[in-house]
Short mmCIF file of C-alpha atoms and ligand atoms in Angstrom, two decimals:
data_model
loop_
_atom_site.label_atom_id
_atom_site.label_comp_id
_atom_site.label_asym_id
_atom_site.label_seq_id
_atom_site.Cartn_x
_atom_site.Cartn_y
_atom_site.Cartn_z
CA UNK A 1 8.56 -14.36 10.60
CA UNK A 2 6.20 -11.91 12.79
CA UNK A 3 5.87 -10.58 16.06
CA UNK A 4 2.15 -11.77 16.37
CA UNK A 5 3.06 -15.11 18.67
CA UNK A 6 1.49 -17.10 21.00
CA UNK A 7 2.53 -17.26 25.07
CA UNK A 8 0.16 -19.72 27.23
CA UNK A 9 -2.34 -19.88 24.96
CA UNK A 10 -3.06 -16.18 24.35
CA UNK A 11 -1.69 -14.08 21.06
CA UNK A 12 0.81 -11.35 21.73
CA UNK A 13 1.64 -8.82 19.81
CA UNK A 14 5.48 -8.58 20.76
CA UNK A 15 4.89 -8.33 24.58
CA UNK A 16 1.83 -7.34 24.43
CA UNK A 17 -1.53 -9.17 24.61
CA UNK A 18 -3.74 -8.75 21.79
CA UNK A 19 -6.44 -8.93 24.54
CA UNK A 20 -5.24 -5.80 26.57
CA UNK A 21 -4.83 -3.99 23.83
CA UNK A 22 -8.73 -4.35 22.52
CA UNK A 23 -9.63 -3.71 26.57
CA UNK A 24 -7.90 -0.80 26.42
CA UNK A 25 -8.76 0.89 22.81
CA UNK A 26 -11.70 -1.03 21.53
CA UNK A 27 -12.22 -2.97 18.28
CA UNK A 28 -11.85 -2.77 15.59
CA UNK A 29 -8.72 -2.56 15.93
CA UNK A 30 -5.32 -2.20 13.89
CA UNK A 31 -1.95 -3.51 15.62
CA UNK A 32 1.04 -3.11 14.04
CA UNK A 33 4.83 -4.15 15.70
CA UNK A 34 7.58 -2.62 15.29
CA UNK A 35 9.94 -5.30 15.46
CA UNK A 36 8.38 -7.00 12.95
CA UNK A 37 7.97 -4.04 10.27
CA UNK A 38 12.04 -3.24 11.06
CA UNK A 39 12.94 -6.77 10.57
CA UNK A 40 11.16 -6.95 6.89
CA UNK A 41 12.83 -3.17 6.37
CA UNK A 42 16.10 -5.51 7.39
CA UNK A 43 15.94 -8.42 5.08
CA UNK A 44 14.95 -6.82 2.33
CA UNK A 45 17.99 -4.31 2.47
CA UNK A 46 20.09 -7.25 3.30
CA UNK A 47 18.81 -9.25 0.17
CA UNK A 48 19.86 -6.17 -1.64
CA UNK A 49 23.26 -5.46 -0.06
CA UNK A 50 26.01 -4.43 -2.62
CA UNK A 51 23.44 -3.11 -5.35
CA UNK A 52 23.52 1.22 -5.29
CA UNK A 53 19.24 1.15 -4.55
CA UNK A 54 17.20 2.75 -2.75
CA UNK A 55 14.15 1.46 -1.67
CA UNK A 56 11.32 3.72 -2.05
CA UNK A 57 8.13 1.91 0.47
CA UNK A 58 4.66 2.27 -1.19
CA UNK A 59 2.73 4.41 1.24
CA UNK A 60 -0.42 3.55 -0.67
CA UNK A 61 -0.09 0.36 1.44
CA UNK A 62 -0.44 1.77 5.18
CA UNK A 63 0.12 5.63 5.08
CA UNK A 64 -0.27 5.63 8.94
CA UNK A 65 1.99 8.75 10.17
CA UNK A 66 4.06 6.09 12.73
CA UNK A 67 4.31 3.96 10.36
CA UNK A 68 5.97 6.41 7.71
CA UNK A 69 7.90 7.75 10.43
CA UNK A 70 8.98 4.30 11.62
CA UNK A 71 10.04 3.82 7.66
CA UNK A 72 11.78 7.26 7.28
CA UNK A 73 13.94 6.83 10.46
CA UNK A 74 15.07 3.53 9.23
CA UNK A 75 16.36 5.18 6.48
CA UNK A 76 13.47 4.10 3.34
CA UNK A 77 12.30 6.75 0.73
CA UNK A 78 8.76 7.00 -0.35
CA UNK A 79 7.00 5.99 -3.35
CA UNK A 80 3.67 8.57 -3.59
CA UNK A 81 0.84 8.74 -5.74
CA UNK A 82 -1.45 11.82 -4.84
CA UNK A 83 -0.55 15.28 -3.15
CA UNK A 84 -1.91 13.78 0.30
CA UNK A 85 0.58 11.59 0.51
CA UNK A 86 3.50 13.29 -0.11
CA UNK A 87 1.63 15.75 2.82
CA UNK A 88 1.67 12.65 5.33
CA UNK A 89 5.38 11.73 4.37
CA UNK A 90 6.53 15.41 5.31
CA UNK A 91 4.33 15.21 8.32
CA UNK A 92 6.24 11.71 9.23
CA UNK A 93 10.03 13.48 8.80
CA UNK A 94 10.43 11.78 5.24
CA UNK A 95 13.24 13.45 2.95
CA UNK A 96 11.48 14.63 -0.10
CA UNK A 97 14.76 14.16 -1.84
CA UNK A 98 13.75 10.29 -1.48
CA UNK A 99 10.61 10.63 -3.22
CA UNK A 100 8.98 8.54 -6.20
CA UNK A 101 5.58 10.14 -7.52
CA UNK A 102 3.79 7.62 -9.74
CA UNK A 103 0.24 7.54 -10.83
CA UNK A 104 -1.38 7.99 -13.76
CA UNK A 105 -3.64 10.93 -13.18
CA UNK A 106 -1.64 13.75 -11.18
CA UNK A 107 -3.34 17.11 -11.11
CA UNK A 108 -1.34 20.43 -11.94
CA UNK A 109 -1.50 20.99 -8.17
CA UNK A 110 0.27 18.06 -7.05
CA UNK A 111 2.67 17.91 -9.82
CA UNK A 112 3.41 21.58 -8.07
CA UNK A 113 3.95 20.62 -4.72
CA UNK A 114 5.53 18.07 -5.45
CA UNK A 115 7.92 20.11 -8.06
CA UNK A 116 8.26 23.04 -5.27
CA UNK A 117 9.16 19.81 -2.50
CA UNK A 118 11.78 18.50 -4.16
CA UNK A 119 10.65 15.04 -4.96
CA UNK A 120 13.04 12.63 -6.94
CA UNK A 121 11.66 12.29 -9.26
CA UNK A 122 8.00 12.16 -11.26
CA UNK A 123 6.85 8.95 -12.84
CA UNK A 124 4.83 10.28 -15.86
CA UNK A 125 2.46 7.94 -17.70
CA UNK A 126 1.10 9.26 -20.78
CA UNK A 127 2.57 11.91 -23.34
CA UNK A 128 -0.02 14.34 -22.38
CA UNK A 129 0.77 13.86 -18.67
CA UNK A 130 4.71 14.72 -19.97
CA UNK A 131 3.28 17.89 -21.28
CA UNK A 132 1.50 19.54 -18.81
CA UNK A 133 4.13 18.40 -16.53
CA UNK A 134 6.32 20.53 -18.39
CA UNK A 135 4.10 23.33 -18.32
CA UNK A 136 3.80 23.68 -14.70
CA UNK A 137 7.43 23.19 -14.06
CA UNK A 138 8.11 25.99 -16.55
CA UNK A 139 5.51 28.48 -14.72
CA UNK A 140 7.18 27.77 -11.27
CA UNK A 141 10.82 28.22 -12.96
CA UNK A 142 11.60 24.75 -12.91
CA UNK A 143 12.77 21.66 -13.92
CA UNK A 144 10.88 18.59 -13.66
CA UNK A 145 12.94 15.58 -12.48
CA UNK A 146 10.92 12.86 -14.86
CA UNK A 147 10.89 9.05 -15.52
CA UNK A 148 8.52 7.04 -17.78
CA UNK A 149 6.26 4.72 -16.31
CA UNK A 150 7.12 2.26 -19.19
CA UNK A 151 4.30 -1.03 -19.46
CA UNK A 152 6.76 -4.33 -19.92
CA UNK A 153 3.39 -6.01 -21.24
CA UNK A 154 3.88 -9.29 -18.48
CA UNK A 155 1.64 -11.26 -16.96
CA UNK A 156 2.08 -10.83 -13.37
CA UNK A 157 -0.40 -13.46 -12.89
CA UNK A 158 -2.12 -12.01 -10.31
CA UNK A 159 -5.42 -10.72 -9.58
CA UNK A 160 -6.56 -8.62 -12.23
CA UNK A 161 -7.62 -5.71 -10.59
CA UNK A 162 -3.56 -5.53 -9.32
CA UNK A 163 -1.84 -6.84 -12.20
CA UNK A 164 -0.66 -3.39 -13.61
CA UNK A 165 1.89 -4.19 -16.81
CA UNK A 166 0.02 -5.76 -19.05
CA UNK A 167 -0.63 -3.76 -22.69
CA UNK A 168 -4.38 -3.57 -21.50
CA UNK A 169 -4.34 -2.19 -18.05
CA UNK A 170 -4.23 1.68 -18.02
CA UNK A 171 -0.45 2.16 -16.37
CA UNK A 172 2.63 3.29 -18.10
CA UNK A 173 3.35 4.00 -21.79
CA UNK A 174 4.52 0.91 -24.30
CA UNK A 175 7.80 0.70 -25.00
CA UNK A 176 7.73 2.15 -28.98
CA UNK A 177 5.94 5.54 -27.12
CA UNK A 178 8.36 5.38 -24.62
CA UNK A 179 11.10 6.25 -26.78
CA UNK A 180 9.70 8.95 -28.69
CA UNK A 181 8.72 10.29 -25.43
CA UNK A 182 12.11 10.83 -23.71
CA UNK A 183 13.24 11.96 -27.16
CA UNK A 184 10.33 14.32 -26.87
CA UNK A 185 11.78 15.16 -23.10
CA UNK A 186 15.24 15.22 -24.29
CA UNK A 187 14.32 18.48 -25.58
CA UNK A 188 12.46 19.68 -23.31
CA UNK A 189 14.67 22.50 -21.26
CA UNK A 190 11.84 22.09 -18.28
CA UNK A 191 12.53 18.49 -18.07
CA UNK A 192 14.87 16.65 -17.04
CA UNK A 193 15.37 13.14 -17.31
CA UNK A 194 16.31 10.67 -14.02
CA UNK A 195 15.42 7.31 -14.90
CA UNK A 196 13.20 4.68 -16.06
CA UNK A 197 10.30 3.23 -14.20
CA UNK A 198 7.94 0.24 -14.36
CA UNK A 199 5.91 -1.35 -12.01
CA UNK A 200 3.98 -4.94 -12.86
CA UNK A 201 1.53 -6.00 -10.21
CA UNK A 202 0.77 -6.43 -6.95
CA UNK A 203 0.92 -9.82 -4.80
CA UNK A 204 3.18 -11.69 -7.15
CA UNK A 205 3.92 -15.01 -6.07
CA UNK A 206 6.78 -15.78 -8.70
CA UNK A 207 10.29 -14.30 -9.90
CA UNK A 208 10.32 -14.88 -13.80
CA UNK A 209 7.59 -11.97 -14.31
CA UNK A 210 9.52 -9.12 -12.54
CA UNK A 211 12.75 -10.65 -14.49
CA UNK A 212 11.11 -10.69 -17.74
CA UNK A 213 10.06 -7.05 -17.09
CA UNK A 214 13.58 -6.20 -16.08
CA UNK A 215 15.32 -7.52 -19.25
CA UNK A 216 12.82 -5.88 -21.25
CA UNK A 217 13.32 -2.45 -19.55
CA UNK A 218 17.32 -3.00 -19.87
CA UNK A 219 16.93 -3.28 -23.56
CA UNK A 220 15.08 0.08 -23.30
CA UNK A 221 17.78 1.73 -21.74
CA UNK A 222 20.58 0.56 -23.54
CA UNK A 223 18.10 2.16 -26.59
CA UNK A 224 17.77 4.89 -24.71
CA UNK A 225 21.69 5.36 -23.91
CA UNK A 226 22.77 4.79 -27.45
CA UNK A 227 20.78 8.09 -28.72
CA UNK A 228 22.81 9.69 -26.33
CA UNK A 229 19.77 10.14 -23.22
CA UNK A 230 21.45 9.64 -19.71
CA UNK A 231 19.45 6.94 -18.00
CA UNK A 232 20.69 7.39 -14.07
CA UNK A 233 18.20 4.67 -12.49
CA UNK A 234 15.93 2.30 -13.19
CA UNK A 235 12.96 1.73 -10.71
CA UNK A 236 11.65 -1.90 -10.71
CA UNK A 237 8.40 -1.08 -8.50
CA UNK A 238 6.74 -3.24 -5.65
CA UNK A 239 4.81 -5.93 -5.67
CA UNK A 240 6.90 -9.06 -4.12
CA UNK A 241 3.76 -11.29 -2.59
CA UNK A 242 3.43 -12.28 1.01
CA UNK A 243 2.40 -15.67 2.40
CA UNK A 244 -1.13 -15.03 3.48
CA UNK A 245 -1.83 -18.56 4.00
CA UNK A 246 0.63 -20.72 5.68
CA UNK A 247 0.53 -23.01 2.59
CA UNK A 248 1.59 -20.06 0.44
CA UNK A 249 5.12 -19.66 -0.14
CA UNK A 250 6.11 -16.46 -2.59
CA UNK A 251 9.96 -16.35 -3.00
CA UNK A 252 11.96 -14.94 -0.24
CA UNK A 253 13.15 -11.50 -0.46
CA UNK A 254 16.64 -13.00 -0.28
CA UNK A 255 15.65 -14.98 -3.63
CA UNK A 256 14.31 -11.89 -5.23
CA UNK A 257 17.27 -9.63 -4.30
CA UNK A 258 19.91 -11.95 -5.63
CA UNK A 259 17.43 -12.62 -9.16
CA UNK A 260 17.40 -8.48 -9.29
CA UNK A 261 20.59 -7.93 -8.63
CA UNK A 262 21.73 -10.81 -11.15
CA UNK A 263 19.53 -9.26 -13.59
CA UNK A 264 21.09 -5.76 -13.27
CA UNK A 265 24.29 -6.83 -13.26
CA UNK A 266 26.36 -4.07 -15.42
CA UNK A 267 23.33 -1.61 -15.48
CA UNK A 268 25.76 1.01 -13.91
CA UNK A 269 23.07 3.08 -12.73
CA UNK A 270 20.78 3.18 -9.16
CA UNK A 271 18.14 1.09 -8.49
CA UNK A 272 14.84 1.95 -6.90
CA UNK A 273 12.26 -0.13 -5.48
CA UNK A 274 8.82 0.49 -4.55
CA UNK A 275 7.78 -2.50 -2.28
CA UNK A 276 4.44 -1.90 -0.09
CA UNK A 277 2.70 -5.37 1.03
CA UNK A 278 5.92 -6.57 1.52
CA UNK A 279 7.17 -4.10 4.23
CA UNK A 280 4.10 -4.20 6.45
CA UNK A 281 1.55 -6.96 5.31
CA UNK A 282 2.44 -9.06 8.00
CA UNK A 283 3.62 -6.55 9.96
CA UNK A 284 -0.02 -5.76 10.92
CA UNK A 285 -3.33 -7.15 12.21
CA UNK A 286 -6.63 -6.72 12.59
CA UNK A 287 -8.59 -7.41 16.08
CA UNK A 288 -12.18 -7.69 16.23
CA UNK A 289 -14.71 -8.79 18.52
CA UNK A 290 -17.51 -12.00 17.78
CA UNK A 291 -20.67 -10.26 18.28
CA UNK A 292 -23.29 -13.13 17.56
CA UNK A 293 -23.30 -16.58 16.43
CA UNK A 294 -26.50 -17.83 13.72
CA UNK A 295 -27.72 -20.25 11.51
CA UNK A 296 -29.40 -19.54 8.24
CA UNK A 297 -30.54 -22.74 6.51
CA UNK A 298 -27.62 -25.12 6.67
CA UNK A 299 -24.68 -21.97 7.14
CA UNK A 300 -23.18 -21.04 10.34
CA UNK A 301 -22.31 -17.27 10.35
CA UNK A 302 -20.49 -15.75 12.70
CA UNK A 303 -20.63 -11.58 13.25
CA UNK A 304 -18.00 -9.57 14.08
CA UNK A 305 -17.75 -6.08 14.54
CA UNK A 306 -15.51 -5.32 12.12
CA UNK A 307 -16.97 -5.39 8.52
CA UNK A 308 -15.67 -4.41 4.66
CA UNK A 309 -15.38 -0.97 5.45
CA UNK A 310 -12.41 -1.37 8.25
CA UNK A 311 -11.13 -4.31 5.76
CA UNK A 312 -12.28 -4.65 1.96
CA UNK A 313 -9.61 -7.13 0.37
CA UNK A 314 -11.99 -10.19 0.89
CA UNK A 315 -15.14 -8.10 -0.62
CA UNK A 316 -12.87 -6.84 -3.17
CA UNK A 317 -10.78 -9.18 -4.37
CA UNK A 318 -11.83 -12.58 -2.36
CA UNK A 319 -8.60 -12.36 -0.52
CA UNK A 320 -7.23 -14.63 1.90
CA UNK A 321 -6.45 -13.40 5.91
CA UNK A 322 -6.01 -16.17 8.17
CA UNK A 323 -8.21 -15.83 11.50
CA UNK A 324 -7.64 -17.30 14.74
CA UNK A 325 -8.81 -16.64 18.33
CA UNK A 326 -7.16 -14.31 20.31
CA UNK A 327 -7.50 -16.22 23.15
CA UNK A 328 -6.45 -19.97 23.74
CA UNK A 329 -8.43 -22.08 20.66
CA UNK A 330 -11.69 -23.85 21.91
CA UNK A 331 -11.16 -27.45 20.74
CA UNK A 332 -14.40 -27.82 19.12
CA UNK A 333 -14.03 -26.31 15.16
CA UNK A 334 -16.87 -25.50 13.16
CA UNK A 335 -17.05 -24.60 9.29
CA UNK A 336 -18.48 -20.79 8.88
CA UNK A 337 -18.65 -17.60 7.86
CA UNK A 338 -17.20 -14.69 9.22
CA UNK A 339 -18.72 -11.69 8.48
CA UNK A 340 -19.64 -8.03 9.43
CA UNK A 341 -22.22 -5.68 10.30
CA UNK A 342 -22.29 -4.07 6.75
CA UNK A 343 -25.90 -4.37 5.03
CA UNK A 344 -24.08 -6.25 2.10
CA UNK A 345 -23.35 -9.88 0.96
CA UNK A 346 -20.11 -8.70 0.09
CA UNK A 347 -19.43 -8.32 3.39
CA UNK A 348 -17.37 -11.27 5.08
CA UNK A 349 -13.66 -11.66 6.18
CA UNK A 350 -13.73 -14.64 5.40
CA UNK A 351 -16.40 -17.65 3.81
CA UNK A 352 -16.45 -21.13 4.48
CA UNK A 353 -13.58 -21.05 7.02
CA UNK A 354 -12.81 -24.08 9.76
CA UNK A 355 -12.57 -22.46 13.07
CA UNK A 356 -12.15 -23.20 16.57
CA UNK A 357 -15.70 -22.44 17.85
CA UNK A 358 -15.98 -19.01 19.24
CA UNK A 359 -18.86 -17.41 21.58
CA UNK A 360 -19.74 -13.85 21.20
CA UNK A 361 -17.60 -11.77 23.10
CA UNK A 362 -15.14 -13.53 21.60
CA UNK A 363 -11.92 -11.75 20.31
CA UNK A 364 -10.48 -12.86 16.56
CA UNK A 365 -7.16 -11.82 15.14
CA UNK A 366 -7.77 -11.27 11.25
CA UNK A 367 -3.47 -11.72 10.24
CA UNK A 368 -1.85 -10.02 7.27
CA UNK A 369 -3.76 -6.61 8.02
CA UNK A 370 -0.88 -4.04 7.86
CA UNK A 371 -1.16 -3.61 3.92
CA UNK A 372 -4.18 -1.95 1.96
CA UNK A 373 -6.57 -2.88 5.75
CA UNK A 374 -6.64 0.69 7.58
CA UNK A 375 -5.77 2.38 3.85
CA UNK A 376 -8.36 1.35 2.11
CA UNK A 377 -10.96 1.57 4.85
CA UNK A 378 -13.94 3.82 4.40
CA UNK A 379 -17.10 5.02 6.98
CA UNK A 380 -19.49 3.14 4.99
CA UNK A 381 -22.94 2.32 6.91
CA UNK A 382 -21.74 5.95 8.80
CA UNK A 383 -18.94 3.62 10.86
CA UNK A 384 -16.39 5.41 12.50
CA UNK A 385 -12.93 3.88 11.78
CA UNK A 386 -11.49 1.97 13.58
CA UNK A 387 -8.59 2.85 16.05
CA UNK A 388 -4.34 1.53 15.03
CA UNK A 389 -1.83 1.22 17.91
CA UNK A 390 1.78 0.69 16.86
CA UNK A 391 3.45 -2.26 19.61
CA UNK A 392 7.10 -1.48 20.39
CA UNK A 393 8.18 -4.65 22.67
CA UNK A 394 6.27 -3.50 25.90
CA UNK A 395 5.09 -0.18 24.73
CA UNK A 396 1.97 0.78 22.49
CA UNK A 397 1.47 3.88 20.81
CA UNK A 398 -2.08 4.90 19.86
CA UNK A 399 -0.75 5.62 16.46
CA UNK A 400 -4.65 6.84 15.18
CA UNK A 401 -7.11 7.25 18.13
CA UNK A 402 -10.74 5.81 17.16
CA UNK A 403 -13.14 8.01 15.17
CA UNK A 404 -16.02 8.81 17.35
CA UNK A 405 -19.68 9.77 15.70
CA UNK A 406 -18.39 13.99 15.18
CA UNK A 407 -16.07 12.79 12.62
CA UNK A 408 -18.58 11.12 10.55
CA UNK A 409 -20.10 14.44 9.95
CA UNK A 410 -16.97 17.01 10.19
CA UNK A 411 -16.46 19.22 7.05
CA UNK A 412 -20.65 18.65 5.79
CA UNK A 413 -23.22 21.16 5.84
CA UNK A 414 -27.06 21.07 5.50
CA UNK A 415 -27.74 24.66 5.88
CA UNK A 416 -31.82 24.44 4.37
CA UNK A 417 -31.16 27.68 2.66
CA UNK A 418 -27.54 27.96 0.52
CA UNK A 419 -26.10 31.53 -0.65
CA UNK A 420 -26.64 32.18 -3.71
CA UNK A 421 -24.19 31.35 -6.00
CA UNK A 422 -21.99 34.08 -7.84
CA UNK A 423 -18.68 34.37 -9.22
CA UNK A 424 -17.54 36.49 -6.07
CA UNK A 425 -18.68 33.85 -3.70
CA UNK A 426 -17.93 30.71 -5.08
CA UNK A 427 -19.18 27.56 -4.03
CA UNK A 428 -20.13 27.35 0.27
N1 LIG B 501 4.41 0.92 -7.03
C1 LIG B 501 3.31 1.20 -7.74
C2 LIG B 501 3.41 2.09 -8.89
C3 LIG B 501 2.09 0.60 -7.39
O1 LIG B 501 1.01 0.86 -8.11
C4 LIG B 501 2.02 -0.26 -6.25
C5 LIG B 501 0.76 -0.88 -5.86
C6 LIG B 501 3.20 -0.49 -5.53
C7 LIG B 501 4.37 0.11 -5.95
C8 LIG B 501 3.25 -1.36 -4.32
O2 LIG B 501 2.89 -2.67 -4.57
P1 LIG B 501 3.09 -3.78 -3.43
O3 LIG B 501 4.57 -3.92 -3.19
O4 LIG B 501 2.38 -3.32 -2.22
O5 LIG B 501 2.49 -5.00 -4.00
N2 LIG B 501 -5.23 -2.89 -2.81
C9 LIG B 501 -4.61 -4.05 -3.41
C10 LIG B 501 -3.21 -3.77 -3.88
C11 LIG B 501 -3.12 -2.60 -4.84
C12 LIG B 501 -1.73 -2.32 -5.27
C13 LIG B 501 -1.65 -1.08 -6.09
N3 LIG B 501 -0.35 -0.68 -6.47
C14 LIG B 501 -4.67 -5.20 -2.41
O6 LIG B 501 -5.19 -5.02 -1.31
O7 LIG B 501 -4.22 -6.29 -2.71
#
């Protein structure tokens, strides 16, 4: 269920036309509600009700500043994976005390800030990782709050380039390593070990992978517990798929919540979660405007103004986003593609689509844009991003204001003649 509804023909975003909101800030552009971001926040916590959890949100997903903030104030901790954005979740009024850092490749620096912040705890992926993590908490006078990233080895069966906990992918340590590891930490007096962590793929579309990966983590921390090593939680990750197509139906939340609480049944420890796509995939869309209409050969194309740099999960992974008119449908369809002004192939929303026939001028509202859309967009082909305005019933906030041509250029230099450089001076 969304907030992205039709009223007379025209889509809404809450009470809000789609339509006003591209007259008034342009497109491309990102629209997120409010109410529908608070209700996902509100099933999932209700699927989980009665479990000790907390629910860390994936800012990786859609590290917008209102959007965190949004998430903080309804009470969600933060699952991190770089120094920025553990800077953006302060910035947004998230408790550091409620923070997850995974990733496999953290650099001293961040493992300091987020050792001096107070983060939860630190997901740590390889044994060398483990050590220099101890190093740096021992030269601030610390102790490192740590979990292993462990790899269950399942098949999310998923894409590949987001299935994450399989023995080939690059994420988390095996089990066997895992245990000479926290034996390793055990000992360690500037560690000190919170938990176990794992974390199998994104966009999965069925239950028995994340419940495989459970039970195989439980039998690691019963291990773990019988050589005496305190396990206090056990994070289970993200990764619960959306429907992006209307025929697609991943299990409910409240089917996953009642599988992972069934599953943990007599762990006797907290719970985290790490959810991202699931929070604010729907939660978010993408409006753009038809620019021209053409034929090449036998294939209709149509151009829109917003291309793989404001939204790469078609280019990348041949993803899936509904599209639909903002305005009342045209009754004529026609078969096309829709694609963008990026000098690539790549670069489409979507390929071989049935549409109600649009004209240019025409506004198009690409669904299922809240997660990895605005995140992952770049200024390829020097584009300016695009603008995102958070909907709150009747009121919009310009949550990001548009990038105009100065920021495509702020922070560069082409000075024709560079200083010389000298250990003193360092690099200008
Ligand atoms: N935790 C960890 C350690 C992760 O690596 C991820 C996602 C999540 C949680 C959140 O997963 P979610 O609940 O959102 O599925 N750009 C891709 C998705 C990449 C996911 C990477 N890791 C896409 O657009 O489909």
């Amino acid at each position: 269920m969304n907030h992205f509804q039709r009223r007379d023909g025209e889509l809404f975003a809450e009470e809000v036309p789609l339509a006003a909101l591209a007259a008034a800030h342009g497109t491309p552009l990102y629209v997120y509600s409010t109410a529908t971001l608070t209700r996902h926040w509100k099933v999932l916590e209700g699927s989980l009700r009665g479990l000790r959890h907390l629910t860390c949100y994936a800012v990786k997903a859609n590290s917008s500043l209102a959007v965190l903030s949004l998430l903080a104030r309804l009470g969600a901790g933060f699952d991190i994976v770089s120094g920025g954005e553990l800077y953006r979740v302060r910035k947004a009024g998230g408790d550091p005390r409620k923070v997850v850092f995974s990733g496999v490749g953290k650099r001293d620096d961040e493992v300091a800030f987020a050792l001096e912040a107070g983060v939860r705890v630190l997901d740590v992926e390889s044994a060398e990782e483990l050590a220099r993590v101890s190093i740096v908490a021992r030269r601030l006078g610390k102790r490192a709050p740590v979990a292993l990233r462990v790899n269950p080895d399942v098949d999310p069966r998923t894409h590949p380039y987001i299935s994450t906990g399989l023995k080939g992918n690059k994420f988390g340590v095996p089990v066997e390593e895992a245990l000479r590891l926290y034996a390793l930490a055990a000992r360690d007096r500037a560690l000190r070990i919170r938990g176990v962590a794992m974390h199998i793929g994104s966009q999965v579309t069925e239950l028995a992978p994340f419940l495989d990966a459970i039970a195989r983590m439980r039998g690691l921390v019963d291990e773990l517990r019988r050589q005496g090593i305190a396990v206090g939680h056990l994070d289970i990750g993200g990764g619960l798929g959306i429907p992006y197509e209307e025929s697609e139906e991943p299990p409910h939340p409240d089917a996953y919540g009642a599988a992972v609480k069934k599953a943990l049944r007599g762990f006797g420890g907290e719970v985290l979660l790490e959810p991202g796509r699931l929070l604010v995939g729907n939660a978010g869309v993408l409006v753009t405007r038809v620019l021209y209409r053409k034929r090449n050969g036998r294939k209709r194309f149509v151009v829109v103004d917003a291309g793989m740099n404001d939204l790469v999960r078609p280019a990348m992974y041949g993803a899936f986003h509904a599209i639909e008119p903002v305005g009342p449908p045209a009754a004529a369809e026609i078969t096309c593609d829709v694609v963008g002004p990026i000098c690539e192939s790549g670069d489409f929303l979507a390929r071989g689509r049935r549409l109600p026939e649009p004209e240019a001028g025409d506004l198009l509202c690409v669904r299922s844009a809240g997660a990895y859309g605005f995140a992952m967009s770049s200024q390829y082909n020097a584009r300016p991003r695009a603008a995102e305005v958070l909907v709150d019933r009747d009121r919009v906030l310009l949550a990001r204001r548009r990038e105009a041509y100065p920021d495509l250029v702020r922070g560069e230099s082409a000075r024709p003649r560079p200083r010389r450089f000298g250990p003193r001076r360092g690099l200008r």
